[in-house]
XYZ file of C-alpha atoms in Angstrom:
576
model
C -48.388 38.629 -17.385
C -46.506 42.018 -17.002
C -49.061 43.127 -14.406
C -48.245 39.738 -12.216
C -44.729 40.088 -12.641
C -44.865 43.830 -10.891
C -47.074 42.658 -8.612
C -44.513 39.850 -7.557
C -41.971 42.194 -7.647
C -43.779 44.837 -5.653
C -44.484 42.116 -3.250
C -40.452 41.661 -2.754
C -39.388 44.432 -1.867
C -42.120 45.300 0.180
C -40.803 41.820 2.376
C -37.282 43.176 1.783
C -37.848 46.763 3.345
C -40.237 44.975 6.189
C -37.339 42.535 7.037
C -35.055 45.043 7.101
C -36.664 47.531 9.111
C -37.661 44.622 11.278
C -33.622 43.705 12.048
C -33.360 47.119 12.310
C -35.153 47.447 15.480
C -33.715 44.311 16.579
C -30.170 45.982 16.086
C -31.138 49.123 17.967
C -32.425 47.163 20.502
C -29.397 45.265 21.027
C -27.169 48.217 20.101
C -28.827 49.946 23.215
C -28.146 46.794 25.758
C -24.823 46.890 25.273
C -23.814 50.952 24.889
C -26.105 51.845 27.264
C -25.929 51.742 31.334
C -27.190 47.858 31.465
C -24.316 46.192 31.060
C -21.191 48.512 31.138
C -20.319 50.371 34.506
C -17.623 53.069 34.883
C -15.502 51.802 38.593
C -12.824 52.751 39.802
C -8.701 51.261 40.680
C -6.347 52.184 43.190
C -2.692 50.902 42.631
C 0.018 51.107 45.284
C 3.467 51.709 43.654
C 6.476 51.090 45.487
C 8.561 54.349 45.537
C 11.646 55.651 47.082
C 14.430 58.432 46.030
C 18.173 58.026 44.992
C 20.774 61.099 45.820
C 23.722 61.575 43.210
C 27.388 62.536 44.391
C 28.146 64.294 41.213
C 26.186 64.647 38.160
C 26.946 65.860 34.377
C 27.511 69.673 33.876
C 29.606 69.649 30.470
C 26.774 70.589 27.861
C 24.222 72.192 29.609
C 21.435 73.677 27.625
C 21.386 76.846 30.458
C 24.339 77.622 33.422
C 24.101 78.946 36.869
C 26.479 80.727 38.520
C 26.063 82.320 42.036
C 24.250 81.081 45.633
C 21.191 79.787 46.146
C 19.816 79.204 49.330
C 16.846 76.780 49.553
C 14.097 76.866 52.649
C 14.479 73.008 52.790
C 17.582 71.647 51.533
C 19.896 74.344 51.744
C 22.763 76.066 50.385
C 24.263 75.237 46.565
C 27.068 76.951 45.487
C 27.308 77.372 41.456
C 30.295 78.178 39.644
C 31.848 77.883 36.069
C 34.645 77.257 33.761
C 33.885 78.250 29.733
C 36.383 77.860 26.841
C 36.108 80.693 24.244
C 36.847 80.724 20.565
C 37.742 83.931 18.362
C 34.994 84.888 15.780
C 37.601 85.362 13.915
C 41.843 83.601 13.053
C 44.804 85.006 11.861
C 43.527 88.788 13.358
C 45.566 91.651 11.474
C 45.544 94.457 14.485
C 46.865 96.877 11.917
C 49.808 99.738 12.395
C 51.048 100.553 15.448
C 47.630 99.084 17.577
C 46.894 99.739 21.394
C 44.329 97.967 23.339
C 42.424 100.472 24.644
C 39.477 98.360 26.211
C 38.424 94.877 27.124
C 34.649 94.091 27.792
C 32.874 91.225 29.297
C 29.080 91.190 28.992
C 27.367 88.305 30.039
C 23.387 89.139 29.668
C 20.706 88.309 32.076
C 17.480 86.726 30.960
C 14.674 90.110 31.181
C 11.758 91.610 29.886
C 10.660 94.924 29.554
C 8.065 96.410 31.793
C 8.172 100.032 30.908
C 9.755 102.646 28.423
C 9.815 105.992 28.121
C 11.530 108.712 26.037
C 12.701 112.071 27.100
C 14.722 114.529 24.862
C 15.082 111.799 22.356
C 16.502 109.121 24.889
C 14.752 106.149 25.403
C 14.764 104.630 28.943
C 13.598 101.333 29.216
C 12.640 99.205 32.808
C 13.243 95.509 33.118
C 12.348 93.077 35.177
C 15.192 90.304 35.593
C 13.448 86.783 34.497
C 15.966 84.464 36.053
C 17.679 85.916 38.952
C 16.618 84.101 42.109
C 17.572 85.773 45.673
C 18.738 89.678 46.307
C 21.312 89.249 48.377
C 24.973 90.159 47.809
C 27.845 87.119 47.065
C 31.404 86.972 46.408
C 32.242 87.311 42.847
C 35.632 86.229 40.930
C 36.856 86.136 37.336
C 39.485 84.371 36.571
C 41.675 83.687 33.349
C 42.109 80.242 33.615
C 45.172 77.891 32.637
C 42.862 74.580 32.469
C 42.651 72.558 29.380
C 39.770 71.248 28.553
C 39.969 68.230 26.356
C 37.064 67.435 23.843
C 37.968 63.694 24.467
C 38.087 60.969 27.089
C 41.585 59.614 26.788
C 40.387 56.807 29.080
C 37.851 55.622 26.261
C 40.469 55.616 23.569
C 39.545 59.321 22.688
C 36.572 57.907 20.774
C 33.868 59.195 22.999
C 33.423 62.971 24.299
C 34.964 63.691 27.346
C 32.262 64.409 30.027
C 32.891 66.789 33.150
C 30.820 66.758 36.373
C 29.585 68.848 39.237
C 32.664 68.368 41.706
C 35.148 68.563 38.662
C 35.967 72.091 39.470
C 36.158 72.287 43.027
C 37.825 68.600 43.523
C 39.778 67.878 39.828
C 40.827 70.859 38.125
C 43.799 72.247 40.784
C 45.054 75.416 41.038
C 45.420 76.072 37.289
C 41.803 77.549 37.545
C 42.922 80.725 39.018
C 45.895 81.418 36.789
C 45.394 85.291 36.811
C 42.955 87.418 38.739
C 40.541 89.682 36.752
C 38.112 90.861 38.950
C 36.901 90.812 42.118
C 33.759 92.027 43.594
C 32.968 91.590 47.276
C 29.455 93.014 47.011
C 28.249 91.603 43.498
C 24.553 91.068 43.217
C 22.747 91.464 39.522
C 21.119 94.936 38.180
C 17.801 95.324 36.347
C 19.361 98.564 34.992
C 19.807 98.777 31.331
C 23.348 99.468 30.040
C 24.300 102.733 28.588
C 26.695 102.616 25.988
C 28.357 105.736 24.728
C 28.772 106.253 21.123
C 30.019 108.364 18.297
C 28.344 111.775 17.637
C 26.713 110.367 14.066
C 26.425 114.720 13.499
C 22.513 114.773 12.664
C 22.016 117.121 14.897
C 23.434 120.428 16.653
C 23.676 118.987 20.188
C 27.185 118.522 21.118
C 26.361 116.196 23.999
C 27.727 112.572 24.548
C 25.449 110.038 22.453
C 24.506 106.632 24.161
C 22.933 103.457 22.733
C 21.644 101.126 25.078
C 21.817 97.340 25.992
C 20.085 94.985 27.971
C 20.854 93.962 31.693
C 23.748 92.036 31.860
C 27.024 91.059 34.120
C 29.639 93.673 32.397
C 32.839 93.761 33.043
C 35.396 96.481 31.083
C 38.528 96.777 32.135
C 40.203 99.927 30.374
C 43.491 101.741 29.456
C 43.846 104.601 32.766
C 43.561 107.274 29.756
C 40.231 105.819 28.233
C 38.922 105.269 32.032
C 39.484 108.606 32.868
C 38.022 109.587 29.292
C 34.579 107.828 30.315
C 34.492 109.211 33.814
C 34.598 112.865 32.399
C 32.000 111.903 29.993
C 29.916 110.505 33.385
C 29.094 107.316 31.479
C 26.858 104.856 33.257
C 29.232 102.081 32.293
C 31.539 102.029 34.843
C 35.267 101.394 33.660
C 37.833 99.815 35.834
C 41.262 101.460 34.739
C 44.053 98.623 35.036
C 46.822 99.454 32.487
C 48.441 96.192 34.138
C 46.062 94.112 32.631
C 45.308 95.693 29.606
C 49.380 95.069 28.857
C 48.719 91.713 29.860
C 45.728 91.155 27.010
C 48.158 92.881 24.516
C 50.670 91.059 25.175
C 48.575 87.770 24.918
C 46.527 88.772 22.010
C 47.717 92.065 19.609
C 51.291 90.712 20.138
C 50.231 87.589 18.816
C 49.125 88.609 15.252
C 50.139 85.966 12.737
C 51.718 83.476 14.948
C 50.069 79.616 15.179
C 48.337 80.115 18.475
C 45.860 82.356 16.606
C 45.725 80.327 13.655
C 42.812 77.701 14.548
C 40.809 76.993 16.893
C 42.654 73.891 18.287
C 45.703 75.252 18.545
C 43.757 78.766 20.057
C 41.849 76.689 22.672
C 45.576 75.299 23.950
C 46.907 78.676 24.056
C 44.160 80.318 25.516
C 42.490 78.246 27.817
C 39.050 80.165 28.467
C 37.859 81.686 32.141
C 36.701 80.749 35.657
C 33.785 82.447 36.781
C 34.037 81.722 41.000
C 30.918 82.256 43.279
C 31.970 82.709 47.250
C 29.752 83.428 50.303
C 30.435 86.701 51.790
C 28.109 86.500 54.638
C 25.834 84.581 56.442
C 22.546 85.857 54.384
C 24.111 85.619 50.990
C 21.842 84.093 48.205
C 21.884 85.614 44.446
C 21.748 82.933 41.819
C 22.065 83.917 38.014
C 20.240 81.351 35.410
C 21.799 82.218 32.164
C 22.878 81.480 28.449
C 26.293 81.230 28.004
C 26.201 81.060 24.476
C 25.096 84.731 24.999
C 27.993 86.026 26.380
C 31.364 87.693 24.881
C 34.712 89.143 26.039
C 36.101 91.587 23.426
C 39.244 93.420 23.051
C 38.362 97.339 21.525
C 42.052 98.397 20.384
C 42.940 101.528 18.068
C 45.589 101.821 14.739
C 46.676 103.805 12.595
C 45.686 104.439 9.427
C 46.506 106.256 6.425
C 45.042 109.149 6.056
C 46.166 112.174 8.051
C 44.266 114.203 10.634
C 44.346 117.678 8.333
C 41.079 118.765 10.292
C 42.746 118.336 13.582
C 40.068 116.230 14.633
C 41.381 115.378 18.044
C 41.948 119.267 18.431
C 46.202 118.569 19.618
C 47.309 120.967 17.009
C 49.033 118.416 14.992
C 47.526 118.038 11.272
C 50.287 115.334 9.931
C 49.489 112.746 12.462
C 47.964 110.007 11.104
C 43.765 109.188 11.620
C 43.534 106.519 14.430
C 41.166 103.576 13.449
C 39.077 101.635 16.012
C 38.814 97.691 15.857
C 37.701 94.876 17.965
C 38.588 91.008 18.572
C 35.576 89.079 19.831
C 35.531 86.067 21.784
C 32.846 83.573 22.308
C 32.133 81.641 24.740
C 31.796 78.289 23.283
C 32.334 74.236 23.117
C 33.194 73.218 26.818
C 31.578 74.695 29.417
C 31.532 72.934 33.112
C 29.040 74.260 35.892
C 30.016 72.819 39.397
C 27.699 72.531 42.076
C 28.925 72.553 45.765
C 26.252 70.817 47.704
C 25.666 68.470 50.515
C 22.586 66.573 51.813
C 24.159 66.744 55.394
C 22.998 70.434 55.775
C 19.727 69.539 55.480
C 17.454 68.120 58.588
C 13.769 66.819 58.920
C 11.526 67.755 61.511
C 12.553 64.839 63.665
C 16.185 65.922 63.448
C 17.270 63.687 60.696
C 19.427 64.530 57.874
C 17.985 64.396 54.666
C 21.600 62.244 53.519
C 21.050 59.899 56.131
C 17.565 59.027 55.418
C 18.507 59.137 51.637
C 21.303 56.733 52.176
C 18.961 54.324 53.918
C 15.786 53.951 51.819
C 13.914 50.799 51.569
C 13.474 49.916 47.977
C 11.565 46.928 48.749
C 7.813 47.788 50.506
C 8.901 52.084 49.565
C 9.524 55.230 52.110
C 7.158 57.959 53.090
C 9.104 60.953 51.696
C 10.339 61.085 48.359
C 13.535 63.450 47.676
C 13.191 65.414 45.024
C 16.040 68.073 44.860
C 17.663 69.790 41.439
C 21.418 69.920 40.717
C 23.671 68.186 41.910
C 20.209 66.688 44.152
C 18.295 63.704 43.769
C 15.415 61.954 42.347
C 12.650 59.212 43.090
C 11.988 55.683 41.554
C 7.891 54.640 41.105
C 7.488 50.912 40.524
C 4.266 50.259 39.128
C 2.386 47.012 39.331
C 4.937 44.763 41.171
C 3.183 44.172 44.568
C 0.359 41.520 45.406
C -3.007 41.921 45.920
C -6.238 39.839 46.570
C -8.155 38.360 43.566
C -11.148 37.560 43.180
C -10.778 34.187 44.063
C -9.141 35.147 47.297
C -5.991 34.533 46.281
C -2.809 36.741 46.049
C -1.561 37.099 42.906
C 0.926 39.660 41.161
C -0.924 43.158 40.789
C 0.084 42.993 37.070
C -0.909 39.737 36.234
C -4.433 40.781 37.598
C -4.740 43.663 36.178
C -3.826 41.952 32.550
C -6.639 40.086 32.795
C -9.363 42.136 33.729
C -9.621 43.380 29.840
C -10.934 47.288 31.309
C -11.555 49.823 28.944
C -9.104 52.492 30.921
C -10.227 56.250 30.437
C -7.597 57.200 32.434
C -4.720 56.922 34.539
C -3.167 59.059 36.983
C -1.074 60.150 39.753
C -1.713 62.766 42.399
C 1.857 63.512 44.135
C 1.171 65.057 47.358
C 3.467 67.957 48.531
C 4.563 67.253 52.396
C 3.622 70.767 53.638
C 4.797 69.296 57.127
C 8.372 68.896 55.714
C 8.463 72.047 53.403
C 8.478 75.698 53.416
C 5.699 76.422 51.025
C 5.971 79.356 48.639
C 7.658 80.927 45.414
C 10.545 78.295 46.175
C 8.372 75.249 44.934
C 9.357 73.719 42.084
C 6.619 74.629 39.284
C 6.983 71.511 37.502
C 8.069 67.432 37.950
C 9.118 65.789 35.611
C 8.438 61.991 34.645
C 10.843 59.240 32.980
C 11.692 55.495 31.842
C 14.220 54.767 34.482
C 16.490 53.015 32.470
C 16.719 54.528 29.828
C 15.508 57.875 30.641
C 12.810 58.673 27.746
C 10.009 60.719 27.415
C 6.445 58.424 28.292
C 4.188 58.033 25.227
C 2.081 60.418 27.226
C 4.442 62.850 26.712
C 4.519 62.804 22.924
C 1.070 62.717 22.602
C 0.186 65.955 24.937
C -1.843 68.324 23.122
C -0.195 71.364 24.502
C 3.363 70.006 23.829
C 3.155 72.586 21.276
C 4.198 75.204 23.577
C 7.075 77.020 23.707
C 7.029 78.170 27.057
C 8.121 75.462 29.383
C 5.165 76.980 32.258
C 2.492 76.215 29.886
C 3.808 73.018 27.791
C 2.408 69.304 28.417
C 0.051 70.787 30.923
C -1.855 67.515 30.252
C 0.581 65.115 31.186
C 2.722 67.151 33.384
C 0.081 68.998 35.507
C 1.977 72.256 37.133
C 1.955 72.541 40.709
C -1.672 73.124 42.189
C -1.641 75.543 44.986
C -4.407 76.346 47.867
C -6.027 79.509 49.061
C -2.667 80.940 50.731
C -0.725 79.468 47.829
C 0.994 77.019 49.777
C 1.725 73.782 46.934
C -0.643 70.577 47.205
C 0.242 68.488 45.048
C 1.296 67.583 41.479
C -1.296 65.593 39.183
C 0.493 63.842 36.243
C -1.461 61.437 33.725
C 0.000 57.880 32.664
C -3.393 56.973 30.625
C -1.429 55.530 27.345
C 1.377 54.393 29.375
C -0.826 52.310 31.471
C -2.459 50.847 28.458
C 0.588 50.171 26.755
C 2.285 47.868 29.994
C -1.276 45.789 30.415
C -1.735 45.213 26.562
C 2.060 43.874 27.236
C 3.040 46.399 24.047
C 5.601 48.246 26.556
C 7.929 46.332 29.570
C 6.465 47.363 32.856
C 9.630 49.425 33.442
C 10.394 51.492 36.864
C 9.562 55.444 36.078
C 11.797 58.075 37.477
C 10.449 61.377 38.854
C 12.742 64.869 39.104
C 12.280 68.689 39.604
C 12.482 70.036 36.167
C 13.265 73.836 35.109
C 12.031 73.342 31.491
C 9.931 69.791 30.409
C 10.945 70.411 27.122
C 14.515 69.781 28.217
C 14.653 66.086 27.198
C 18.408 65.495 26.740
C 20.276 63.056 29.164
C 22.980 63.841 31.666
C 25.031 60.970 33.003
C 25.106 60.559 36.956
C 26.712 58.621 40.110
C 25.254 57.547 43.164
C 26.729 56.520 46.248
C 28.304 52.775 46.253
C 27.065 52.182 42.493
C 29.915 52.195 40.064
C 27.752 52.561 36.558
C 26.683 56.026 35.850
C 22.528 56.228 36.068
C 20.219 58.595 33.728
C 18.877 62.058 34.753
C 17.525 64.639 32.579
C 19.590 68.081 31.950
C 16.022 69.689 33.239
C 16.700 68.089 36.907
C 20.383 69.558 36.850
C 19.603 73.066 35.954
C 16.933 73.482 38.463
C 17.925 74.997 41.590
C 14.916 74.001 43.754
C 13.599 71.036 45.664
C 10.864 69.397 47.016
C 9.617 66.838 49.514
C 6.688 64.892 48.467
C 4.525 61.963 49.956
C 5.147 58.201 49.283
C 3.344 55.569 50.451
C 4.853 54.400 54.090
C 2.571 53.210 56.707
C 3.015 57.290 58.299
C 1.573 58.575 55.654
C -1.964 60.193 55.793
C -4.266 57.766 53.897
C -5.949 60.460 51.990
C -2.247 61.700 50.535
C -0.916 58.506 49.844
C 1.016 57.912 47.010
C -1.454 56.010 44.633
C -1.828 55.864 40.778
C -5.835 55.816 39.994
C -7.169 54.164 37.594
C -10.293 55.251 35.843
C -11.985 52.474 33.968
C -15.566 51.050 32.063
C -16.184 47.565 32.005
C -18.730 44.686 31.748
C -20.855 43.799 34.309
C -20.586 40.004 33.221
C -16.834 39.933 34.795
């Protein structure tokens, strides 16, 4: 009885193992049908967007992430014209100047973006070499500083004062008046940025026997110091690198403004500081007819400090200053920084009108009439105060395959394609261009209306990067360049966004495309375009890039090969 039973049992499982090994090879079988090449076949889509560009008259320049302040002189579009105006606030309120003070010194230093690219030391002084990062052009421009008598409010009075007040690029040249230039500073005709390092001279710290002037140093920068005749003459006997401008005019007029001051409101707080002292106008000017040096910098950076002396209370006994007098008292040294903070305002002087095609056409006239409906062959693509292009995706008709037109998106919807990927190749017109160092490295892709990031954005592997040449690589492919390094195009990938709009999770939304200085810029700047009374979305990226380029659309002139197309990449069953 116990034998039979293992027997039977034996017997089952034996039929269980067979049946399953049996459905097994049925499974694989199947299994192989359907992964494998039989039924599924990778194909290819080409869709035909409707695109055309937009130009702004003024754009957003109040809370910049960068500035720019100088000429720039594009191959292509042409000449832009940067200036600013910058509010400052005191690192410090209700200053006590001590006994008796004297401003001896004021000092503007405005650094340069640089690296370092050699060093070297020699008797115990280190000289270092930069290379300027973000200085574009060599030639000489017209530089002006400017105290300026402008307020700048923090809110829009029109709005009720509930919302910040926002300034734009023709604020300064067409709003702001003559207030701007309420005293002269400085003035150089010839101004064009240094790589040099600055040389700073300091106090003898009397480690060793050398009785020679001690210097620190500092990194490039615009520096401005404007200096007591004495303490100029001082420096020039000392044959400091740091050249002084002696102007005892205006060093009584910063006394007067500021060390006269001590403990009255004005210097109390910063509102009542940034009525009384109303910040400074940086002016850029041509000079000739080759001018072009263009400064991209941080504000934030910068500083204008009064140095001033006082007395103190102990007595010079060791006749320090060597004037015979030991009762006199010991002369301290203190300084009264000032940021440059809260509103700033770049304008941009710019106009499309300089700029002609090959045909003879201004690039404003063909700008102001662009067909929006069946797209334009050049797209406009121009930083600043420039303009940008429109892609709609998906809203023409094409051919089913019943014949029959039908909405591209509607078709595509129901084809039920397993997309690997989706992208655009954005051909440079090298016809239209002057190829080089001037193309824009990057583009830059948006939702339209409401000017976000793509989900292809936020999933990029390498949006890890910090530096904006090597972040989102994978969705916004840097320019690719031939043999002579001429640009050829831009490749940017729209694989999840394209999945999102045909599983109907996302609105098939139009997609803005701009010039971008930094894709990791993603804040929004408000700006106009010609007969359109609501302000339109552009990123801060677009605004503080300088360059420009012309790229392909999809007009009937267009070469067929460079045509404006977004290619689709996609498996599906042979059965549909």
């Amino acid at each position: 009885m116990n034998l039979k039973n293992v027997l039977i049992k034996i017997t089952a499982i034996v039929v269980v193992v067979f049946t399953a090994v049996s459905c097994d090879d049925d499974f694989n079988s199947v299994g192989s049908e359907v992964i494998g090449d039989v039924n599924f076949e990778d194909d290819e889509y080409n869709a035909i967007p409707i695109a055309y560009s937009k130009r702004f008259e003024k754009v957003q320049t109040s809370g910049l992430p960068n500035n720019l302040l100088g000429i720039y002189d594009d191959p292509v579009y042409g000449e832009s014209v940067y200036s600013v105006v910058s509010e400052v606030l005191p690192s410090q309120f209700n200053p006590s100047f001590g006994d008796n003070a004297v401003l001896d010194s004021v000092v503007l230093n405005l650094p340069y973006f640089s690296t370092i690219t050699e060093s070297s030391t020699e008797d115990g002084v280190v000289t270092n070499t930069f290379e300027l990062d973000s200085v574009y052009g060599s030639n000489e421009i017209r530089l002006s500083i400017y105290h300026s008598d402008y307020f700048l409010r923090d809110f829009d009075l029109d709005q009720g004062g509930e919302q910040r007040q926002v300034y734009y690029s023709d604020d300064i040249t067409n709003n702001f008046g003559s207030s701007l230039e309420n005293r002269l500073l400085f003035t150089d005709n010839n101004f064009k940025p240094s790589s040099n390092q600055i040389r700073l001279l300091t106090e003898d710290d009397d480690t060793d026997e050398d009785e020679d002037p001690q210097f620190s140093t500092e990194i490039p920068a615009l520096r401005l110091v404007l200096a007591s005749e004495a303490a100029a003459a001082a420096a020039t006997e000392l044959n400091e690198d740091n050249a002084r401008i002696g102007n005892q005019e205006l060093i009584n007029y910063f006394k007067t403004l500021f060390l006269d001051k001590e403990g009255s409101i004005e210097l109390s707080n910063a509102n009542n500081f940034r009525n009384y002292f109303r910040g400074f106008y940086f002016k850029a000017e041509s000079n000739t007819n080759t001018d072009e040096s263009l400064i991209f910098f941080n504000i934030s950076d910068a500083n204008f400090t009064l140095f001033y002396s006082f007395d103190t209370n102990e007595a010079d006994e060791d006749d320090a200053d060597e004037d015979g007098d030991m009762t006199e008292l010991i002369r301290g040294q203190g300084s009264f920084v000032l940021n440059f903070s809260n509103n700033i305002v770049n304008s941009i002087d710019f106009d499309f009108a300089n700029a002609t095609l090959n045909d003879n056409t201004t690039i404003e006239s063909a700008l102001d009439s662009q067909d929006e409906v069946n797209g334009e062959a050049n797209l406009f693509l121009k930083g600043g105060e420039g303009s940008y292009a429109v892609i709609d995706l998906f809203n023409g008709m094409v051919t089913n395959e019943d014949g029959e037109l039908e909405n591209e998106l509607d078709f595509l919807k129901r084809q039920n394609w397993l997309i690997n990927e989706a992208s655009m190749k954005i051909y440079i017109n090298q016809d239209e261009m002057v190829s080089g160092d001037t193309e824009p490295e990057r583009i830059y892709i948006f939702n339209q209306e409401t000017g976000a990031v793509l989900v292809d954005f936020v999933a990029d592997p390498t949006s890890n990067q910090t530096s904006p040449v090597l972040s989102l690589t994978n969705h916004l492919g840097r320019i690719s360049r031939d043999s002579d390094e001429n640009g050829e195009f831009y490749k940017i990938r729209l694989t999840r966004h394209v999945i999102n709009v045909l599983s109907e999770d996302i609105d098939n939304v139009k997609l803005g495309l701009s010039v971008s200085q930094n894709v990791n810029v993603v804040t929004l700047a408000e700006g106009f375009t010609p007969n359109n009374s609501e302000d339109e979305l552009i990123p801060f990226s677009s605004i503080i890039s300088h360059e420009g380029t012309i790229l392909y659309g999809n007009g009937v002139n267009v070469p067929e090969e460079k045509r404006l197309k977004l290619d689709i990449f996609y498996t599906r069953s042979k059965s549909n």
